[in-house]
Amino acid sequence: MVFSTLPFVYFFFPVCLILYFAMPNIRAKNAVLLIMSLIFYAWGEPVWVLLMILTALVNYACGRGIGAAVSEGQRKFWFVLSVAASLGSLAFFKYTGFLIENLNLIPGVDIPAWELSLPIGISFYTFQSLSYTIDVYRGNTAVQKSYADFLLYVCLFPQLIAGPIVRYVDVAAEINVRKTSLQDFTKGITRFLTGLGKKLLLANYCGGLIEKYMEGGSVVGSWVGLIMFAFQIYFDFSGYSDMAIGLGRMFGFHFKENFNYPYCCDSITDFWRRWHISLSSFFRDYVYIPLGGNRCSKAKNIRNILIVWGLTGLWHGASWNFILWGLYFGVLLLLEKFVFRKLIEKLPGFFRHAGALFFVLIGWALFYFEDISALGAFLGQLFGNAAVFCTPDVLKLLMNNCLLIAACILVSTPVGRMLHTVNVRMRRKRGAAMHFAALGTLTYDSVLLAVCTAVMVSSTYNPFLYFRF
């Protein structure tokens, strides 16, 4: 099931809310959330829901084993078992076909192709389960004694299939002790609808135009198509994160932010502080720092960065273009850190920003094309190796979609955050200002819901890019 559909917005979620708030205590509320989360996942994955339950069970048992261990050797055994089982399952389902495909390139090797359907959200719930056992092993969180509570954490439907990656330590206290205030609930509604609007009104429309530009065979069309893909993947994923955060807040959970206007960055380092923050911080805390981070020799620091970014690329998909994409950003970060840092700091802000966006866009080309030969041809088009510089069809498309592009640019900036800050300040005042701000929020929510509903009724194009991860 996807958030941006009529069955979710007008059936599943209202039923879940009614049942949840009808329950007399937190245990009953948790039971409702757990059952509804399993139904939510089984709606699209009736078989693989068992894999998710098993993954949670293994990591729960390993956590209990770590907590009950009487020696360091026993603690390590349970910890290694958790890591091996979780990553082994992820590797089996996500990378078996890729491995066989590459082994068959060796002369004399002919392994029958083995296609496995990828369980939705496996990368997300695997990392979340692992964050628990790692933190238990490190002593950063207490052992969870209830399997039902741990399973609820793993399969909580707001963040189940596409993140953000919610660490157990960040929500452990809220599993059994939380309240939903009216203020939290209304903020959750607005946040959910904002994400729904990003997804339906921006990401989907950008996605529908990408191939029309890219297949035009012109330099301008190639660049505009690439920019549209950059907007699509940002609003697709950040919109989903907004919806997840909003839904969580309505149930009393406070998930951390996952995006912070990444296209406002002034360097590649800054971009990755703003983009998919939960994934970046996961690799930083659980891979980069344990490898030695930057508290080691320069050679080892370079090694650590390349390992992390190679894994980041591989996490996104079983294809060489994703590995290339990850290493591309790893190399850029190394160049920023060790070669061009002082030069970049001296540049005016505009040039830093433009330079960062240029390299981010090239990175999205690597991300988009899984076929390396198609990638090479497209990069050639970007830099002049195209039939024409621009075509009448591309110009017509640009004219017809100038408002969409302007809206994408505007929403990529902190304008919305500034308006929200003004609204919050007005609502803290008494009198007309408070009522005007409340009316503004109600109008915003109502109009956005009405427009999104109309789009859901009329549109058949509703992909979600991060399902495949």
Tab-separated table of C-alpha atoms in Angstrom:
chain	number	residue	atom	x	y	z
A	1	MET	CA	0.000	0.000	0.000
A	2	VAL	CA	1.173	3.512	-0.800
A	3	PHE	CA	0.324	6.643	1.188
A	4	SER	CA	-0.545	8.615	-1.957
A	5	THR	CA	-3.603	6.505	-2.862
A	6	LEU	CA	-7.320	6.799	-2.199
A	7	PRO	CA	-7.555	3.457	-0.296
A	8	PHE	CA	-4.940	4.649	2.187
A	9	VAL	CA	-6.153	8.225	2.635
A	10	TYR	CA	-9.883	7.482	2.782
A	11	PHE	CA	-10.071	3.937	4.123
A	12	PHE	CA	-7.017	2.419	5.811
A	13	PHE	CA	-5.819	5.477	7.706
A	14	PRO	CA	-9.240	6.663	8.994
A	15	VAL	CA	-10.040	3.128	10.201
A	16	CYS	CA	-6.645	2.944	11.899
A	17	LEU	CA	-7.180	6.303	13.619
A	18	ILE	CA	-10.659	5.389	14.872
A	19	LEU	CA	-9.504	2.053	16.276
A	20	TYR	CA	-6.359	3.559	17.779
A	21	PHE	CA	-8.026	6.390	19.674
A	22	ALA	CA	-10.901	4.140	20.752
A	23	MET	CA	-8.481	1.996	22.743
A	24	PRO	CA	-8.346	2.670	26.511
A	25	ASN	CA	-4.594	2.315	27.125
A	26	ILE	CA	-1.189	2.281	25.447
A	27	ARG	CA	-0.975	-1.541	25.283
A	28	ALA	CA	-4.233	-1.719	23.343
A	29	LYS	CA	-3.187	1.193	21.131
A	30	ASN	CA	0.088	-0.575	20.356
A	31	ALA	CA	-1.823	-3.743	19.478
A	32	VAL	CA	-3.929	-1.770	16.980
A	33	LEU	CA	-0.830	-0.199	15.433
A	34	LEU	CA	0.918	-3.568	15.190
A	35	ILE	CA	-2.037	-5.316	13.533
A	36	MET	CA	-2.671	-2.428	11.134
A	37	SER	CA	1.043	-2.235	10.258
A	38	LEU	CA	1.120	-5.939	9.385
A	39	ILE	CA	-2.013	-5.501	7.253
A	40	PHE	CA	-0.421	-2.463	5.591
A	41	TYR	CA	2.676	-4.448	4.605
A	42	ALA	CA	0.782	-7.633	3.673
A	43	TRP	CA	-1.472	-5.553	1.389
A	44	GLY	CA	1.381	-5.427	-1.131
A	45	GLU	CA	3.605	-8.254	0.158
A	46	PRO	CA	1.363	-11.104	1.453
A	47	VAL	CA	4.268	-13.577	1.403
A	48	TRP	CA	7.275	-11.456	2.382
A	49	VAL	CA	5.563	-10.153	5.502
A	50	LEU	CA	6.755	-13.423	7.058
A	51	LEU	CA	10.351	-12.503	6.220
A	52	MET	CA	9.972	-9.178	8.011
A	53	ILE	CA	8.493	-10.914	11.066
A	54	LEU	CA	11.364	-13.435	11.040
A	55	THR	CA	13.991	-10.684	10.688
A	56	ALA	CA	12.497	-8.923	13.696
A	57	LEU	CA	12.367	-12.194	15.652
A	58	VAL	CA	16.038	-12.995	14.977
A	59	ASN	CA	17.213	-9.541	16.047
A	60	TYR	CA	14.933	-9.556	19.086
A	61	ALA	CA	16.338	-12.943	20.159
A	62	CYS	CA	19.903	-11.762	19.568
A	63	GLY	CA	19.227	-8.659	21.660
A	64	ARG	CA	17.936	-10.834	24.477
A	65	GLY	CA	20.995	-13.045	24.061
A	66	ILE	CA	23.356	-10.082	24.311
A	67	GLY	CA	21.556	-8.891	27.442
A	68	ALA	CA	21.686	-12.314	29.108
A	69	ALA	CA	25.294	-13.126	28.137
A	70	VAL	CA	27.712	-13.735	31.010
A	71	SER	CA	30.896	-13.272	28.995
A	72	GLU	CA	32.212	-11.062	26.232
A	73	GLY	CA	32.490	-14.097	23.987
A	74	GLN	CA	28.775	-14.808	24.344
A	75	ARG	CA	27.905	-11.171	23.694
A	76	LYS	CA	29.977	-11.214	20.507
A	77	PHE	CA	28.371	-14.463	19.391
A	78	TRP	CA	24.848	-13.026	19.578
A	79	PHE	CA	25.963	-9.763	17.991
A	80	VAL	CA	27.709	-11.478	15.058
A	81	LEU	CA	24.705	-13.768	14.593
A	82	SER	CA	22.417	-10.730	14.331
A	83	VAL	CA	24.643	-8.977	11.802
A	84	ALA	CA	25.214	-12.142	9.736
A	85	ALA	CA	21.534	-13.123	9.655
A	86	SER	CA	20.280	-9.615	8.817
A	87	LEU	CA	22.867	-8.736	6.186
A	88	GLY	CA	22.797	-12.297	4.834
A	89	SER	CA	19.061	-12.055	4.221
A	90	LEU	CA	19.436	-8.626	2.621
A	91	ALA	CA	22.293	-9.836	0.391
A	92	PHE	CA	20.418	-12.991	-0.638
A	93	PHE	CA	17.282	-11.217	-1.781
A	94	LYS	CA	18.853	-8.053	-3.137
A	95	TYR	CA	22.179	-9.108	-4.640
A	96	THR	CA	21.981	-12.794	-5.671
A	97	GLY	CA	20.889	-12.002	-9.226
A	98	PHE	CA	23.544	-9.286	-9.561
A	99	LEU	CA	26.269	-11.669	-8.345
A	100	ILE	CA	25.228	-14.441	-10.740
A	101	GLU	CA	25.028	-11.984	-13.626
A	102	ASN	CA	28.614	-10.841	-13.027
A	103	LEU	CA	29.972	-14.345	-12.406
A	104	ASN	CA	28.573	-15.388	-15.781
A	105	LEU	CA	30.849	-12.824	-17.417
A	106	ILE	CA	33.790	-15.087	-16.531
A	107	PRO	CA	34.647	-17.386	-19.475
A	108	GLY	CA	33.367	-20.892	-18.864
A	109	VAL	CA	30.930	-19.889	-16.120
A	110	ASP	CA	27.249	-20.401	-16.882
A	111	ILE	CA	25.107	-20.233	-13.735
A	112	PRO	CA	21.357	-20.307	-14.437
A	113	ALA	CA	19.771	-16.906	-13.884
A	114	TRP	CA	17.845	-16.669	-10.631
A	115	GLU	CA	15.327	-13.882	-10.377
A	116	LEU	CA	14.053	-13.069	-6.894
A	117	SER	CA	11.373	-10.502	-6.208
A	118	LEU	CA	12.745	-7.882	-3.836
A	119	PRO	CA	10.682	-7.617	-0.632
A	120	ILE	CA	9.435	-4.043	-0.301
A	121	GLY	CA	11.333	-1.985	2.257
A	122	ILE	CA	13.829	-4.757	3.096
A	123	SER	CA	16.778	-2.343	3.183
A	124	PHE	CA	14.961	-0.058	5.608
A	125	TYR	CA	13.651	-2.606	8.084
A	126	THR	CA	16.922	-4.558	7.999
A	127	PHE	CA	18.933	-1.456	8.949
A	128	GLN	CA	16.415	-0.547	11.643
A	129	SER	CA	16.612	-4.012	13.186
A	130	LEU	CA	20.398	-3.877	13.070
A	131	SER	CA	20.496	-0.474	14.753
A	132	TYR	CA	18.812	-2.108	17.760
A	133	THR	CA	21.263	-4.984	18.229
A	134	ILE	CA	24.264	-2.741	17.577
A	135	ASP	CA	23.113	-0.254	20.206
A	136	VAL	CA	22.302	-3.040	22.683
A	137	TYR	CA	25.779	-4.488	22.132
A	138	ARG	CA	27.360	-1.065	22.635
A	139	GLY	CA	25.305	-0.442	25.763
A	140	ASN	CA	23.517	2.547	24.240
A	141	THR	CA	20.028	1.192	24.859
A	142	ALA	CA	18.300	-1.310	27.120
A	143	VAL	CA	17.203	-4.741	25.935
A	144	GLN	CA	13.589	-4.839	24.759
A	145	LYS	CA	11.851	-7.626	26.690
A	146	SER	CA	8.640	-7.675	24.630
A	147	TYR	CA	8.773	-9.160	21.124
A	148	ALA	CA	5.464	-7.486	20.273
A	149	ASP	CA	6.896	-4.071	21.139
A	150	PHE	CA	10.029	-4.746	19.128
A	151	LEU	CA	8.002	-5.953	16.141
A	152	LEU	CA	5.909	-2.788	16.388
A	153	TYR	CA	9.104	-0.732	16.170
A	154	VAL	CA	10.278	-2.649	13.082
A	155	CYS	CA	7.002	-2.698	11.169
A	156	LEU	CA	5.388	0.600	12.260
A	157	PHE	CA	3.647	1.481	8.994
A	158	PRO	CA	4.453	5.230	8.741
A	159	GLN	CA	8.156	4.499	8.175
A	160	LEU	CA	8.093	0.814	7.211
A	161	ILE	CA	8.593	0.666	3.465
A	162	ALA	CA	10.657	3.732	2.676
A	163	GLY	CA	12.033	5.278	5.806
A	164	PRO	CA	13.309	7.427	7.213
A	165	ILE	CA	15.563	4.882	8.927
A	166	VAL	CA	14.302	5.192	12.495
A	167	ARG	CA	16.759	3.936	15.091
A	168	TYR	CA	15.399	2.043	18.058
A	169	VAL	CA	17.226	4.272	20.532
A	170	ASP	CA	15.371	7.321	19.152
A	171	VAL	CA	11.865	5.946	19.722
A	172	ALA	CA	12.381	3.392	22.511
A	173	ALA	CA	10.866	5.657	25.156
A	174	GLU	CA	7.799	6.406	23.020
A	175	ILE	CA	6.855	2.779	22.388
A	176	ASN	CA	5.210	2.455	25.802
A	177	VAL	CA	4.951	6.056	27.000
A	178	ARG	CA	3.514	8.632	24.614
A	179	LYS	CA	0.576	10.966	24.249
A	180	THR	CA	-0.880	12.734	21.258
A	181	SER	CA	-1.754	16.354	21.957
A	182	LEU	CA	-4.139	18.327	19.766
A	183	GLN	CA	-1.204	20.477	18.676
A	184	ASP	CA	0.841	17.421	17.672
A	185	PHE	CA	-2.103	15.926	15.814
A	186	THR	CA	-2.814	19.067	13.795
A	187	LYS	CA	0.883	19.503	12.996
A	188	GLY	CA	0.936	15.881	11.881
A	189	ILE	CA	-1.990	16.458	9.523
A	190	THR	CA	-0.324	19.484	7.927
A	191	ARG	CA	3.001	17.655	7.597
A	192	PHE	CA	1.331	14.621	6.019
A	193	LEU	CA	-0.611	16.742	3.518
A	194	THR	CA	2.530	18.717	2.648
A	195	GLY	CA	4.294	15.465	1.800
A	196	LEU	CA	1.267	14.224	-0.135
A	197	GLY	CA	1.317	17.431	-2.175
A	198	LYS	CA	5.034	17.092	-2.895
A	199	LYS	CA	4.472	13.560	-4.123
A	200	LEU	CA	1.312	14.011	-6.197
A	201	LEU	CA	1.587	17.591	-7.440
A	202	LEU	CA	5.336	17.854	-8.027
A	203	ALA	CA	7.153	14.499	-8.128
A	204	ASN	CA	4.584	12.689	-10.263
A	205	TYR	CA	4.251	15.496	-12.794
A	206	CYS	CA	8.029	15.839	-13.069
A	207	GLY	CA	8.327	12.075	-13.523
A	208	GLY	CA	5.822	12.116	-16.352
A	209	LEU	CA	7.958	14.611	-18.295
A	210	ILE	CA	11.447	13.104	-17.886
A	211	GLU	CA	11.459	10.805	-20.893
A	212	LYS	CA	9.792	13.424	-23.101
A	213	TYR	CA	12.808	15.665	-22.534
A	214	MET	CA	15.526	13.041	-22.487
A	215	GLU	CA	14.378	11.317	-25.667
A	216	GLY	CA	14.414	14.580	-27.607
A	217	GLY	CA	18.090	14.172	-28.501
A	218	SER	CA	19.010	17.785	-27.755
A	219	VAL	CA	21.458	19.347	-25.320
A	220	VAL	CA	18.817	21.546	-23.676
A	221	GLY	CA	16.329	18.675	-23.483
A	222	SER	CA	18.898	16.423	-21.817
A	223	TRP	CA	19.694	19.000	-19.152
A	224	VAL	CA	16.043	19.822	-18.495
A	225	GLY	CA	15.194	16.106	-18.320
A	226	LEU	CA	17.974	15.591	-15.792
A	227	ILE	CA	16.751	18.552	-13.718
A	228	MET	CA	13.218	17.133	-13.790
A	229	PHE	CA	14.552	13.795	-12.517
A	230	ALA	CA	16.406	15.640	-9.728
A	231	PHE	CA	13.118	17.268	-8.735
A	232	GLN	CA	11.205	14.000	-9.026
A	233	ILE	CA	13.487	11.985	-6.767
A	234	TYR	CA	13.694	14.793	-4.205
A	235	PHE	CA	9.966	15.447	-3.943
A	236	ASP	CA	9.193	11.734	-4.187
A	237	PHE	CA	11.411	10.766	-1.270
A	238	SER	CA	11.220	13.908	0.849
A	239	GLY	CA	7.452	13.887	0.344
A	240	TYR	CA	7.288	10.334	1.627
A	241	SER	CA	9.471	11.285	4.601
A	242	ASP	CA	7.147	14.216	5.350
A	243	MET	CA	4.153	11.892	5.257
A	244	ALA	CA	5.918	9.394	7.535
A	245	ILE	CA	6.886	12.088	10.043
A	246	GLY	CA	3.362	13.524	9.984
A	247	LEU	CA	1.700	10.136	10.474
A	248	GLY	CA	4.089	9.271	13.278
A	249	ARG	CA	3.321	12.527	15.025
A	250	MET	CA	-0.410	11.852	14.926
A	251	PHE	CA	0.274	8.645	16.875
A	252	GLY	CA	2.658	10.307	19.324
A	253	PHE	CA	5.978	9.305	17.692
A	254	HIS	CA	8.569	11.952	16.883
A	255	PHE	CA	10.777	10.828	14.006
A	256	LYS	CA	13.887	12.800	13.139
A	257	GLU	CA	14.063	14.932	10.010
A	258	ASN	CA	15.339	13.211	6.866
A	259	PHE	CA	15.795	16.174	4.512
A	260	ASN	CA	16.881	19.754	4.999
A	261	TYR	CA	16.516	21.518	1.627
A	262	PRO	CA	19.467	19.692	-0.003
A	263	TYR	CA	19.355	21.725	-3.216
A	264	CYS	CA	20.286	24.794	-1.164
A	265	CYS	CA	23.708	23.226	-0.508
A	266	ASP	CA	26.977	25.032	-1.168
A	267	SER	CA	29.188	21.921	-1.366
A	268	ILE	CA	28.903	18.169	-1.797
A	269	THR	CA	29.626	17.761	1.908
A	270	ASP	CA	26.765	20.128	2.681
A	271	PHE	CA	24.481	18.262	0.278
A	272	TRP	CA	24.996	14.996	2.158
A	273	ARG	CA	24.325	16.690	5.474
A	274	ARG	CA	20.933	17.617	4.061
A	275	TRP	CA	19.945	14.612	1.875
A	276	HIS	CA	18.593	11.327	3.334
A	277	ILE	CA	20.020	12.289	6.714
A	278	SER	CA	18.979	9.036	8.390
A	279	LEU	CA	20.987	6.917	5.920
A	280	SER	CA	24.059	9.166	6.045
A	281	SER	CA	24.065	9.151	9.848
A	282	PHE	CA	23.559	5.353	9.903
A	283	PHE	CA	26.665	4.738	7.794
A	284	ARG	CA	28.578	7.375	9.739
A	285	ASP	CA	27.808	5.909	13.166
A	286	TYR	CA	27.818	2.203	12.330
A	287	VAL	CA	30.455	1.938	9.583
A	288	TYR	CA	32.618	5.062	9.200
A	289	ILE	CA	33.390	5.724	12.882
A	290	PRO	CA	34.012	2.014	13.746
A	291	LEU	CA	36.482	1.872	10.836
A	292	GLY	CA	38.371	4.755	12.427
A	293	GLY	CA	36.521	7.708	10.914
A	294	ASN	CA	38.915	10.619	10.491
A	295	ARG	CA	40.847	9.837	13.675
A	296	CYS	CA	43.430	7.841	11.783
A	297	SER	CA	46.043	8.269	9.069
A	298	LYS	CA	45.149	10.072	5.861
A	299	ALA	CA	45.393	6.834	3.870
A	300	LYS	CA	42.992	5.032	6.219
A	301	ASN	CA	40.621	7.997	6.217
A	302	ILE	CA	40.492	7.852	2.416
A	303	ARG	CA	39.874	4.102	2.636
A	304	ASN	CA	37.063	4.629	5.149
A	305	ILE	CA	35.322	7.220	2.991
A	306	LEU	CA	35.502	5.058	-0.131
A	307	ILE	CA	34.188	1.997	1.747
A	308	VAL	CA	31.252	3.958	3.156
A	309	TRP	CA	30.302	5.452	-0.182
A	310	GLY	CA	30.753	2.187	-2.053
A	311	LEU	CA	28.339	0.615	0.449
A	312	THR	CA	25.983	3.588	0.153
A	313	GLY	CA	25.786	3.048	-3.588
A	314	LEU	CA	25.328	-0.699	-3.206
A	315	TRP	CA	22.568	-0.140	-0.612
A	316	HIS	CA	20.549	1.707	-3.246
A	317	GLY	CA	20.556	-1.131	-5.729
A	318	ALA	CA	22.201	-4.219	-7.193
A	319	SER	CA	23.671	-2.549	-10.253
A	320	TRP	CA	27.044	-1.136	-11.216
A	321	ASN	CA	25.626	2.315	-11.824
A	322	PHE	CA	24.642	2.585	-8.136
A	323	ILE	CA	28.128	1.525	-7.026
A	324	LEU	CA	29.580	4.039	-9.481
A	325	TRP	CA	27.188	6.686	-8.113
A	326	GLY	CA	28.295	6.029	-4.534
A	327	LEU	CA	32.024	6.061	-5.385
A	328	TYR	CA	31.513	9.202	-7.486
A	329	PHE	CA	30.299	11.063	-4.408
A	330	GLY	CA	33.023	9.463	-2.300
A	331	VAL	CA	35.690	10.823	-4.654
A	332	LEU	CA	34.033	14.259	-4.717
A	333	LEU	CA	34.010	14.354	-0.922
A	334	LEU	CA	37.697	13.374	-0.842
A	335	LEU	CA	38.555	16.122	-3.321
A	336	GLU	CA	36.631	18.666	-1.263
A	337	LYS	CA	38.292	17.577	1.937
A	338	PHE	CA	41.898	17.129	0.861
A	339	VAL	CA	42.407	19.119	-2.361
A	340	PHE	CA	39.951	21.963	-2.971
A	341	ARG	CA	38.675	22.849	0.521
A	342	LYS	CA	40.494	26.181	0.826
A	343	LEU	CA	39.639	27.151	-2.754
A	344	ILE	CA	35.943	26.354	-2.248
A	345	GLU	CA	35.855	28.404	0.981
A	346	LYS	CA	37.172	31.459	-0.907
A	347	LEU	CA	34.574	31.274	-3.683
A	348	PRO	CA	31.494	33.539	-3.536
A	349	GLY	CA	28.365	31.768	-2.318
A	350	PHE	CA	26.712	31.746	-5.754
A	351	PHE	CA	29.596	29.858	-7.373
A	352	ARG	CA	29.806	27.369	-4.495
A	353	HIS	CA	26.094	26.708	-4.827
A	354	ALA	CA	26.159	26.426	-8.636
A	355	GLY	CA	29.186	24.130	-8.558
A	356	ALA	CA	27.615	21.829	-5.976
A	357	LEU	CA	24.362	21.568	-7.955
A	358	PHE	CA	26.281	20.808	-11.164
A	359	PHE	CA	28.027	17.810	-9.614
A	360	VAL	CA	24.832	16.661	-7.873
A	361	LEU	CA	23.023	16.679	-11.227
A	362	ILE	CA	25.756	14.613	-12.871
A	363	GLY	CA	25.376	12.217	-9.958
A	364	TRP	CA	21.660	11.869	-10.706
A	365	ALA	CA	22.525	10.863	-14.266
A	366	LEU	CA	24.615	8.007	-12.838
A	367	PHE	CA	21.675	7.098	-10.589
A	368	TYR	CA	19.071	7.162	-13.389
A	369	PHE	CA	20.740	4.980	-16.027
A	370	GLU	CA	21.345	1.372	-15.007
A	371	ASP	CA	22.648	0.660	-18.514
A	372	ILE	CA	26.227	1.960	-18.580
A	373	SER	CA	26.262	2.401	-22.369
A	374	ALA	CA	23.044	4.450	-22.193
A	375	LEU	CA	24.638	6.494	-19.414
A	376	GLY	CA	27.667	7.223	-21.588
A	377	ALA	CA	25.474	8.308	-24.497
A	378	PHE	CA	23.412	10.577	-22.249
A	379	LEU	CA	26.489	12.217	-20.702
A	380	GLY	CA	27.683	12.873	-24.249
A	381	GLN	CA	24.381	14.599	-25.017
A	382	LEU	CA	24.706	16.765	-21.925
A	383	PHE	CA	28.037	18.132	-23.080
A	384	GLY	CA	27.214	18.790	-26.718
A	385	ASN	CA	27.251	15.415	-28.465
A	386	ALA	CA	23.620	15.682	-29.521
A	387	ALA	CA	21.857	16.088	-32.864
A	388	VAL	CA	20.771	19.649	-32.060
A	389	PHE	CA	21.168	22.143	-29.268
A	390	CYS	CA	17.428	22.533	-28.764
A	391	THR	CA	14.249	21.465	-30.550
A	392	PRO	CA	10.870	23.174	-30.961
A	393	ASP	CA	9.254	20.350	-28.989
A	394	VAL	CA	11.552	20.989	-26.020
A	395	LEU	CA	10.817	24.721	-26.128
A	396	LYS	CA	7.085	23.984	-26.239
A	397	LEU	CA	7.388	21.644	-23.260
A	398	LEU	CA	9.308	24.283	-21.336
A	399	MET	CA	6.680	26.919	-22.036
A	400	ASN	CA	3.849	24.577	-21.026
A	401	ASN	CA	5.571	23.546	-17.795
A	402	CYS	CA	7.221	26.779	-16.670
A	403	LEU	CA	4.852	27.073	-13.692
A	404	LEU	CA	5.674	23.508	-12.590
A	405	ILE	CA	9.406	24.221	-12.770
A	406	ALA	CA	8.949	27.492	-10.858
A	407	ALA	CA	6.941	25.679	-8.173
A	408	CYS	CA	9.648	23.006	-7.873
A	409	ILE	CA	12.347	25.638	-7.441
A	410	LEU	CA	10.297	27.522	-4.862
A	411	VAL	CA	9.416	24.455	-2.780
A	412	SER	CA	13.086	23.366	-2.858
A	413	THR	CA	13.922	26.477	-0.804
A	414	PRO	CA	13.083	27.216	2.872
A	415	VAL	CA	10.174	29.502	1.918
A	416	GLY	CA	7.702	27.003	3.376
A	417	ARG	CA	9.680	26.790	6.619
A	418	MET	CA	9.701	30.578	6.918
A	419	LEU	CA	5.921	30.767	6.365
A	420	HIS	CA	5.429	28.043	8.967
A	421	THR	CA	7.556	29.993	11.462
A	422	VAL	CA	5.444	33.104	10.871
A	423	ASN	CA	2.272	31.033	11.322
A	424	VAL	CA	3.533	29.561	14.618
A	425	ARG	CA	4.411	33.015	15.969
A	426	MET	CA	0.987	34.350	15.038
A	427	ARG	CA	-0.775	31.416	16.703
A	428	ARG	CA	1.054	32.153	19.952
A	429	LYS	CA	-0.518	35.587	20.046
A	430	ARG	CA	-4.014	36.280	21.256
A	431	GLY	CA	-6.801	37.850	19.296
A	432	ALA	CA	-7.139	38.292	15.545
A	433	ALA	CA	-3.603	37.162	14.710
A	434	MET	CA	-4.125	33.770	16.340
A	435	HIS	CA	-7.455	33.185	14.586
A	436	PHE	CA	-6.066	34.340	11.233
A	437	ALA	CA	-3.133	31.905	11.529
A	438	ALA	CA	-5.447	29.008	12.475
A	439	LEU	CA	-7.719	29.851	9.538
A	440	GLY	CA	-4.700	29.950	7.237
A	441	THR	CA	-3.601	26.463	8.341
A	442	LEU	CA	-7.111	25.075	7.940
A	443	THR	CA	-7.419	26.599	4.465
A	444	TYR	CA	-4.001	25.252	3.443
A	445	ASP	CA	-4.853	21.737	4.629
A	446	SER	CA	-8.328	21.733	3.063
A	447	VAL	CA	-7.237	23.022	-0.341
A	448	LEU	CA	-4.260	20.664	-0.466
A	449	LEU	CA	-6.411	17.656	0.441
A	450	ALA	CA	-9.033	18.594	-2.159
A	451	VAL	CA	-6.474	19.056	-4.948
A	452	CYS	CA	-4.577	15.878	-4.046
A	453	THR	CA	-7.846	13.941	-3.948
A	454	ALA	CA	-8.737	15.174	-7.429
A	455	VAL	CA	-5.312	14.080	-8.682
A	456	MET	CA	-5.608	10.630	-7.060
A	457	VAL	CA	-9.035	10.143	-8.672
A	458	SER	CA	-7.947	11.186	-12.161
A	459	SER	CA	-4.321	10.025	-12.411
A	460	THR	CA	-2.989	6.541	-13.106
A	461	TYR	CA	0.688	7.573	-12.894
A	462	ASN	CA	1.790	7.156	-9.285
A	463	PRO	CA	5.224	5.486	-9.073
A	464	PHE	CA	7.378	5.494	-5.967
A	465	LEU	CA	11.095	5.383	-6.678
A	466	TYR	CA	12.325	4.216	-3.282
A	467	PHE	CA	10.180	1.052	-3.250
A	468	ARG	CA	13.009	-0.718	-5.083
A	469	PHE	CA	15.488	0.072	-2.296
